C-alpha cells in the first residue's frame, strides 16, 4: 500500500509482497503510536501533508488526505512481533514526513520539463503565434535630389497645369460660343414662324383673361376677325412705320377680339422685323427713353370686321393702346382698344395710365386699358412659347 496511508511493521520488515514502508526520520518507538492497519482493501491516500487527528483515547493518529483518485492496494498483515497500537503510550507521536509520491506502474509522465516550449495546441486562443526574429537587409542608398531635377519637376508641373487650364478654358469658350451661335440661330429662325405656324396658334380663338380686368376681375375675349399677313404700309400709321425703320418691317399679322359683353373691341398685331438681337434691344431702349409708346401720334391702327361687333371700329374709336418691343424674338406686339358701338374717343390714353388707380378718364372707367394690356400680354406669351417649340434643337 502507498506510504502515508496505513503503516506497516514497526521494524520495517514484513511480508515480501507487501508495500514498501514509508521513509521516516522518527525513532523506532514512534511506530508504537501508529494505529493498527485496517483490513485488506482499505482505500489509502497519499501526496499531501499529514494532518494529526485526535483519537478517542487522546492519541494522535496520522492521517493524510488528497484530492486524487484513490488507488486500491492490499494491505499487508501486521507482523506478530509488532506491539498492538491500541496500547496506551506516554511518548508523543513524532511528526511524519510526507512520503514521495510514486507514479503508478505503466503511467507516463506528461509534465513538461523546465524551459520546454509550450505546444501550439496548449497555447490560449488569444495568444498569437510566435514570430521569427526580424531580419534586415542592406538597402540601396537613396541619393539626395539635385536642385536641377527639382527645378525641372516644378517646370513640368507648371507646364502641365497651364496646358490643362488652357484646354478647359478653350472648351468653355468653344461651348459658350456654340451656345451663343445656337441662340442666334434660334432668334433668326423665329422670324419665319409667321408663315409656318397655324393662325389659331398665333391668335387663339379664345383668350382667358383670369384676373386681367379692373379690380382683378376675370375677362374672356373671343376672336371676331383675322387679317391676312401684309406689309407695314397701310397696316400702321406712317409715323410709326418711320419709328420702326431702324429694325425694318418684314410682315404684319392682325386680329380683332371682343369681350364677353361685346361692348369693347381690341385689335392686336405682330410686326416681324429684320433686326438681330442687339438691334431689337436698341429699339426697345429708344422706345423707353423717348416714351414713344405713349405718344398719340404713334397709335397703331385698328382692324374693322364687317358683319361683326367690330364693324365700326376705326381710327376715331381708338381709346387705349400698348406697344411692346420684344428682345427674345424679332417681333413688336401692339394692341389698341375702343368701344364696340362706334363711339369716338377724343382723349386716348396709354394702357399703363388707364390702368392706374384713381383714373377717371373714359378709357379707364370702361376698362379699355385692361383690355389692351391683357390681350397683348397673352399674345406675347403664346408667341414666345410657339417660337421656343418651333426653333428648339431636335433631341
C-alpha positions as semicolon CSV with decimal commas, in nm:
position;residue;x (nm);y (nm);z (nm)
1;X;0,000;0,000;0,000
2;X;0,113;0,359;-0,064
3;X;0,309;0,524;0,209
4;X;0,136;0,765;0,443
5;X;-0,189;0,565;0,444
6;X;-0,176;0,251;0,663
7;X;0,156;0,192;0,842
8;X;0,345;-0,126;0,806
9;X;0,557;-0,312;1,058
10;X;0,747;-0,105;1,314
11;X;1,082;-0,257;1,228
12;X;1,032;-0,200;0,855
13;X;1,006;-0,577;0,784
14;X;0,700;-0,751;0,663
15;X;0,583;-0,989;0,403
16;X;0,782;-0,998;0,086
17;X;0,485;-0,898;-0,130
18;X;0,381;-0,608;0,091
19;X;0,424;-0,243;0,005
20;X;0,743;-0,062;0,067
21;X;0,731;0,120;0,405
22;X;0,749;0,497;0,409
23;X;1,066;0,673;0,495
24;X;1,061;0,839;0,832
25;X;1,313;1,021;1,048
26;X;1,120;0,943;1,366
27;X;1,267;0,693;1,617
28;X;1,159;0,335;1,616
29;X;0,946;0,389;1,917
30;X;0,715;0,611;1,715
31;X;0,578;0,308;1,544
32;X;0,410;0,211;1,868
33;X;0,188;0,515;1,838
34;X;0,070;0,433;1,484
35;X;-0,277;0,286;1,458
36;X;-0,323;-0,068;1,359
37;X;-0,372;-0,131;0,992
38;X;-0,722;-0,196;0,877
39;X;-0,838;-0,488;0,683
40;X;-0,725;-0,555;0,333
41;X;-0,884;-0,336;0,066
42;X;-0,898;-0,013;0,269
43;X;-0,852;0,291;0,044
44;X;-0,534;0,485;0,107
45;X;-0,443;0,843;0,034
46;X;-0,110;0,996;-0,046
47;X;0,058;1,310;-0,175
48;X;-0,041;1,559;0,098
49;X;0,099;1,669;0,429
50;X;-0,045;1,460;0,714
51;X;-0,285;1,627;0,949
52;X;-0,286;1,498;1,313
53;X;-0,628;1,393;1,425
54;X;-0,702;1,326;1,792
55;X;-0,831;0,983;1,857
56;X;-1,091;0,881;2,108
57;X;-0,827;0,793;2,369
58;X;-0,642;1,122;2,331
59;X;-0,384;0,970;2,099
60;X;-0,292;1,133;1,774
61;X;-0,337;0,926;1,466
62;X;-0,159;1,022;1,146
63;X;-0,392;1,052;0,851
64;X;-0,335;1,210;0,518
65;X;-0,587;1,311;0,252
66;X;-0,555;1,415;-0,108
67;X;-0,793;1,522;-0,378
68;X;-0,678;1,245;-0,605
69;X;-0,834;0,933;-0,728
70;X;-0,759;0,663;-0,463
71;X;-0,552;0,365;-0,557
72;X;-0,664;0,036;-0,409
73;X;-0,389;-0,179;-0,279
74;X;-0,390;-0,471;-0,048
75;X;-0,254;-0,401;0,298
76;X;-0,005;-0,636;0,435
77;X;-0,088;-0,811;0,760
78;X;0,091;-0,675;1,062
79;X;0,385;-0,860;1,197
80;X;0,315;-1,076;1,504
81;X;0,610;-0,925;1,674
82;X;0,478;-0,572;1,643
83;X;0,315;-0,446;1,953
84;X;-0,050;-0,355;1,947
85;X;-0,130;0,006;1,856
86;X;-0,416;0,008;2,097
87;X;-0,184;0,011;2,394
88;X;-0,153;0,347;2,552
89;X;0,176;0,524;2,527
90;X;0,312;0,825;2,703
91;X;0,551;0,916;2,420
92;X;0,403;1,183;2,189
93;X;0,389;1,090;1,823
94;X;0,665;1,228;1,605
95;X;0,573;1,430;1,302
96;X;0,550;1,226;0,991
97;X;0,732;1,349;0,683
98;X;0,514;1,312;0,375
99;X;0,650;1,042;0,156
100;X;0,749;1,095;-0,201
101;X;0,461;1,027;-0,435
102;X;0,518;0,736;-0,660
103;X;0,382;0,714;-1,012
104;X;0,166;0,410;-1,078
105;X;0,314;0,133;-1,280
106;X;0,269;0,196;-1,650
107;X;0,184;0,567;-1,615
108;X;0,354;0,817;-1,844
109;X;0,488;1,147;-1,710
110;X;0,336;1,423;-1,925
111;X;0,475;1,709;-1,719
112;X;0,682;1,945;-1,935
113;X;1,038;1,979;-1,834
114;X;1,160;2,319;-1,724
115;X;1,234;2,553;-2,014
116;X;1,049;2,343;-2,272
117;X;0,839;2,539;-2,529
118;X;0,466;2,536;-2,489
119;X;0,297;2,321;-2,753
120;X;0,082;2,512;-3,004
121;X;-0,231;2,321;-2,904
122;X;-0,179;2,415;-2,541
123;X;-0,148;2,785;-2,610
124;X;-0,456;3,002;-2,534
125;X;-0,663;3,115;-2,832
126;X;-0,580;3,476;-2,759
127;X;-0,205;3,425;-2,767
128;X;-0,065;3,498;-3,117
129;X;0,185;3,252;-3,262
130;X;0,547;3,329;-3,213
131;X;0,708;3,524;-3,495
132;X;1,056;3,461;-3,615
133;X;1,327;3,706;-3,535
134;X;1,314;4,002;-3,773
135;X;1,582;4,018;-4,033
136;X;1,717;4,319;-4,213
137;X;1,886;4,353;-4,548
138;X;2,120;4,608;-4,677
139;X;1,904;4,857;-4,865
140;X;2,006;5,060;-5,163
141;X;2,104;5,413;-5,058
142;X;1,889;5,699;-5,192
143;X;2,079;5,988;-5,332
144;X;1,980;6,339;-5,241
145;X;1,784;6,531;-5,506
146;X;1,974;6,759;-5,730
147;X;1,849;7,121;-5,750
148;X;1,826;7,096;-6,127
149;X;1,594;6,798;-6,102
150;X;1,367;6,978;-5,856
151;X;1,351;7,280;-6,087
152;X;1,269;7,057;-6,382
153;X;0,991;6,887;-6,187
154;X;0,842;7,222;-6,091
155;X;0,863;7,343;-6,451
156;X;0,685;7,030;-6,573
157;X;0,415;7,075;-6,312
158;X;0,357;7,438;-6,411
159;X;0,353;7,348;-6,778
160;X;0,103;7,067;-6,717
161;X;-0,127;7,293;-6,518
162;X;-0,105;7,557;-6,786
163;X;-0,195;7,313;-7,059
164;X;-0,485;7,172;-6,856
165;X;-0,617;7,519;-6,776
166;X;-0,583;7,626;-7,136
167;X;-0,772;7,323;-7,257
168;X;-1,051;7,383;-7,006
169;X;-1,073;7,750;-7,098
170;X;-1,078;7,664;-7,467
171;X;-1,356;7,412;-7,416
172;X;-1,552;7,665;-7,213
173;X;-1,507;7,932;-7,478
174;X;-1,600;7,694;-7,756
175;X;-1,906;7,579;-7,565
176;X;-2,004;7,936;-7,485
177;X;-1,958;8,038;-7,849
178;X;-2,163;7,740;-7,960
179;X;-2,438;7,839;-7,715
180;X;-2,436;8,195;-7,846
181;X;-2,443;8,072;-8,205
182;X;-2,731;7,838;-8,125
183;X;-2,924;8,121;-7,958
184;X;-2,857;8,349;-8,255
185;X;-2,981;8,080;-8,493
186;X;-3,299;8,034;-8,293
187;X;-3,355;8,410;-8,289
188;X;-3,320;8,419;-8,666
189;X;-3,547;8,120;-8,717
190;X;-3,820;8,282;-8,505
191;X;-3,854;8,547;-8,776
192;X;-4,010;8,292;-9,012
193;X;-4,273;8,136;-8,788
194;X;-4,544;8,372;-8,916
195;X;-4,585;8,158;-9,233
196;X;-4,514;7,814;-9,076
197;X;-4,743;7,825;-8,770
198;X;-5,125;7,796;-8,788
199;X;-5,318;8,117;-8,731
200;X;-5,511;7,960;-8,444
201;X;-5,177;7,915;-8,265
202;X;-5,067;8,275;-8,311
203;X;-5,418;8,416;-8,248
204;X;-5,622;8,167;-8,044
205;X;-5,998;8,178;-8,092
206;X;-6,049;8,244;-7,721
207;X;-5,822;8,414;-7,470
208;X;-5,858;8,353;-7,098
209;X;-5,809;8,676;-6,903
210;X;-5,815;8,550;-6,544
211;X;-5,763;8,849;-6,316
212;X;-5,699;9,078;-6,614
213;X;-5,999;9,311;-6,569
214;X;-6,045;9,614;-6,342
215;X;-6,015;9,515;-5,977
216;X;-5,855;9,189;-6,096
217;X;-6,183;9,071;-6,237
218;X;-6,178;8,783;-6,484
219;X;-6,210;8,858;-6,853
220;X;-6,266;8,643;-7,160
221;X;-6,204;8,760;-7,516
222;X;-6,326;8,599;-7,837
223;X;-6,170;8,644;-8,177
224;X;-6,403;8,800;-8,433
225;X;-6,169;8,876;-8,726
226;X;-5,824;8,786;-8,866
227;X;-5,648;8,980;-9,141
228;X;-5,413;8,819;-9,392
229;X;-5,046;8,892;-9,341
230;X;-4,928;9,203;-9,521
231;X;-4,673;9,484;-9,536
232;X;-4,639;9,752;-9,274
233;X;-4,758;10,026;-9,512
234;X;-5,131;10,061;-9,469
235;X;-5,142;9,847;-9,153
236;X;-4,954;10,101;-8,941
237;X;-4,957;10,475;-8,909
238;X;-4,688;10,635;-9,132
239;X;-4,517;10,795;-8,835
240;X;-4,500;10,460;-8,655
241;X;-4,354;10,299;-8,965
242;X;-4,082;10,563;-8,964
243;X;-4,007;10,491;-8,596
244;X;-3,964;10,121;-8,678
245;X;-3,741;10,184;-8,980
246;X;-3,410;10,101;-8,795
247;X;-3,522;9,741;-8,745
248;X;-3,713;9,704;-9,070
249;X;-4,060;9,563;-9,117
250;X;-4,096;9,228;-9,284
251;X;-4,459;9,135;-9,216
252;X;-4,763;9,238;-9,009
253;X;-5,027;8,997;-8,868
254;X;-5,351;9,130;-8,712
255;X;-5,666;9,005;-8,540
256;X;-5,960;9,163;-8,354
257;X;-6,119;9,039;-8,027
258;X;-6,426;9,137;-7,830
259;X;-6,510;9,091;-7,464
260;X;-6,783;8,865;-7,322
261;X;-7,037;9,151;-7,321
262;X;-6,948;9,265;-7,677
263;X;-6,913;9,622;-7,555
264;X;-6,542;9,661;-7,632
265;X;-6,324;9,558;-7,925
266;X;-5,944;9,526;-7,941
267;X;-5,711;9,484;-8,238
268;X;-5,385;9,304;-8,166
269;X;-5,094;9,285;-8,412
270;X;-4,745;9,136;-8,452
271;X;-4,478;9,316;-8,654
272;X;-4,196;9,081;-8,764
273;X;-3,871;9,273;-8,818
274;X;-3,539;9,212;-8,994
275;X;-3,323;9,310;-8,695
276;X;-3,096;9,093;-8,483
277;X;-3,100;9,078;-8,105
278;X;-2,884;9,389;-8,047
279;X;-3,098;9,585;-8,292
280;X;-3,417;9,492;-8,108
281;X;-3,256;9,580;-7,775
282;X;-3,157;9,923;-7,910
283;X;-3,511;9,988;-8,037
284;X;-3,659;9,892;-7,703
285;X;-3,425;10,130;-7,523
286;X;-3,528;10,408;-7,762
287;X;-3,899;10,350;-7,704
288;X;-3,846;10,354;-7,328
289;X;-3,617;10,657;-7,315
290;X;-3,820;10,868;-7,557
291;X;-4,162;10,741;-7,437
292;X;-4,256;10,653;-7,795
293;X;-4,506;10,400;-7,663
294;X;-4,707;10,685;-7,503
295;X;-4,734;10,924;-7,797
296;X;-5,081;10,953;-7,951
297;X;-4,935;11,025;-8,293
298;X;-4,780;10,676;-8,291
299;X;-5,108;10,493;-8,226
300;X;-5,143;10,158;-8,409
301;X;-5,432;10,128;-8,650
302;X;-5,743;9,916;-8,593
303;X;-5,882;9,619;-8,788
304;X;-6,251;9,657;-8,860
305;X;-6,455;9,346;-8,942
306;X;-6,778;9,399;-9,138
307;X;-7,071;9,197;-9,010
308;X;-6,927;9,177;-8,656
309;X;-6,928;9,391;-8,344
310;X;-6,605;9,545;-8,478
311;X;-6,766;9,671;-8,797
312;X;-6,745;10,037;-8,687
313;X;-6,406;10,012;-8,520
314;X;-6,185;10,272;-8,692
315;X;-5,913;10,521;-8,604
316;X;-6,152;10,773;-8,437
317;X;-6,267;10,496;-8,196
318;X;-5,917;10,423;-8,059
319;X;-5,925;10,475;-7,683
320;X;-5,625;10,293;-7,529
321;X;-5,318;10,112;-7,657
322;X;-4,995;9,928;-7,574
323;X;-4,674;9,876;-7,776
324;X;-4,408;9,619;-7,666
325;X;-4,067;9,570;-7,833
326;X;-3,950;9,213;-7,764
327;X;-3,584;9,119;-7,744
328;X;-3,601;8,739;-7,735
329;X;-3,780;8,724;-8,072
330;X;-3,765;8,983;-8,354
331;X;-4,128;9,089;-8,308
332;X;-4,315;9,400;-8,193
333;X;-4,655;9,330;-8,036
334;X;-4,919;9,601;-8,010
335;X;-5,286;9,625;-7,911
336;X;-5,543;9,908;-7,943
337;X;-5,893;9,902;-7,790
338;X;-6,216;10,101;-7,826
339;X;-6,593;10,084;-7,791
340;X;-6,790;9,834;-7,998
341;X;-7,075;10,080;-8,063
342;X;-6,854;10,308;-8,270
343;X;-6,821;10,575;-8,006
344;X;-6,548;10,832;-8,075
345;X;-6,283;10,897;-7,811
346;X;-6,117;11,240;-7,807
347;X;-5,852;11,170;-7,539
348;X;-5,689;10,830;-7,596
349;X;-5,482;10,712;-7,302
350;X;-5,194;10,459;-7,285
351;X;-5,290;10,132;-7,121
352;X;-5,042;10,176;-6,836
353;X;-5,202;10,511;-6,740
354;X;-5,559;10,391;-6,789
355;X;-5,496;10,102;-6,553
356;X;-5,354;10,319;-6,277
357;X;-5,558;10,352;-5,959
358;X;-5,773;10,664;-5,930
359;X;-5,803;10,734;-6,303
360;X;-6,136;10,889;-6,412
361;X;-6,084;10,911;-6,788
362;X;-6,326;10,743;-7,028
363;X;-6,086;10,460;-7,125
364;X;-6,005;10,400;-6,757
365;X;-6,371;10,390;-6,647
366;X;-6,462;10,149;-6,929
367;X;-6,164;9,921;-6,861
368;X;-6,031;9,963;-7,214
369;X;-5,676;9,990;-7,082
370;X;-5,714;9,648;-6,918
371;X;-5,842;9,505;-7,247
372;X;-5,547;9,632;-7,449
373;X;-5,293;9,524;-7,187
374;X;-5,449;9,182;-7,117
375;X;-5,484;9,078;-7,482
376;X;-5,133;9,197;-7,575
377;X;-4,983;9,013;-7,277
378;X;-5,140;8,679;-7,367
379;X;-5,046;8,709;-7,735
380;X;-4,685;8,778;-7,630
381;X;-4,668;8,473;-7,406
382;X;-4,816;8,249;-7,672
383;X;-4,568;8,384;-7,929
384;X;-4,269;8,311;-7,705
385;X;-4,391;7,957;-7,641
386;X;-4,452;7,896;-8,010
387;X;-4,112;8,032;-8,110
388;X;-3,936;7,819;-7,849
389;X;-4,107;7,500;-7,968
390;X;-4,056;7,580;-8,336
391;X;-3,683;7,655;-8,306
392;X;-3,573;7,409;-8,040
393;X;-3,299;7,164;-8,138
394;X;-3,410;6,806;-8,212
395;X;-3,345;6,567;-7,927
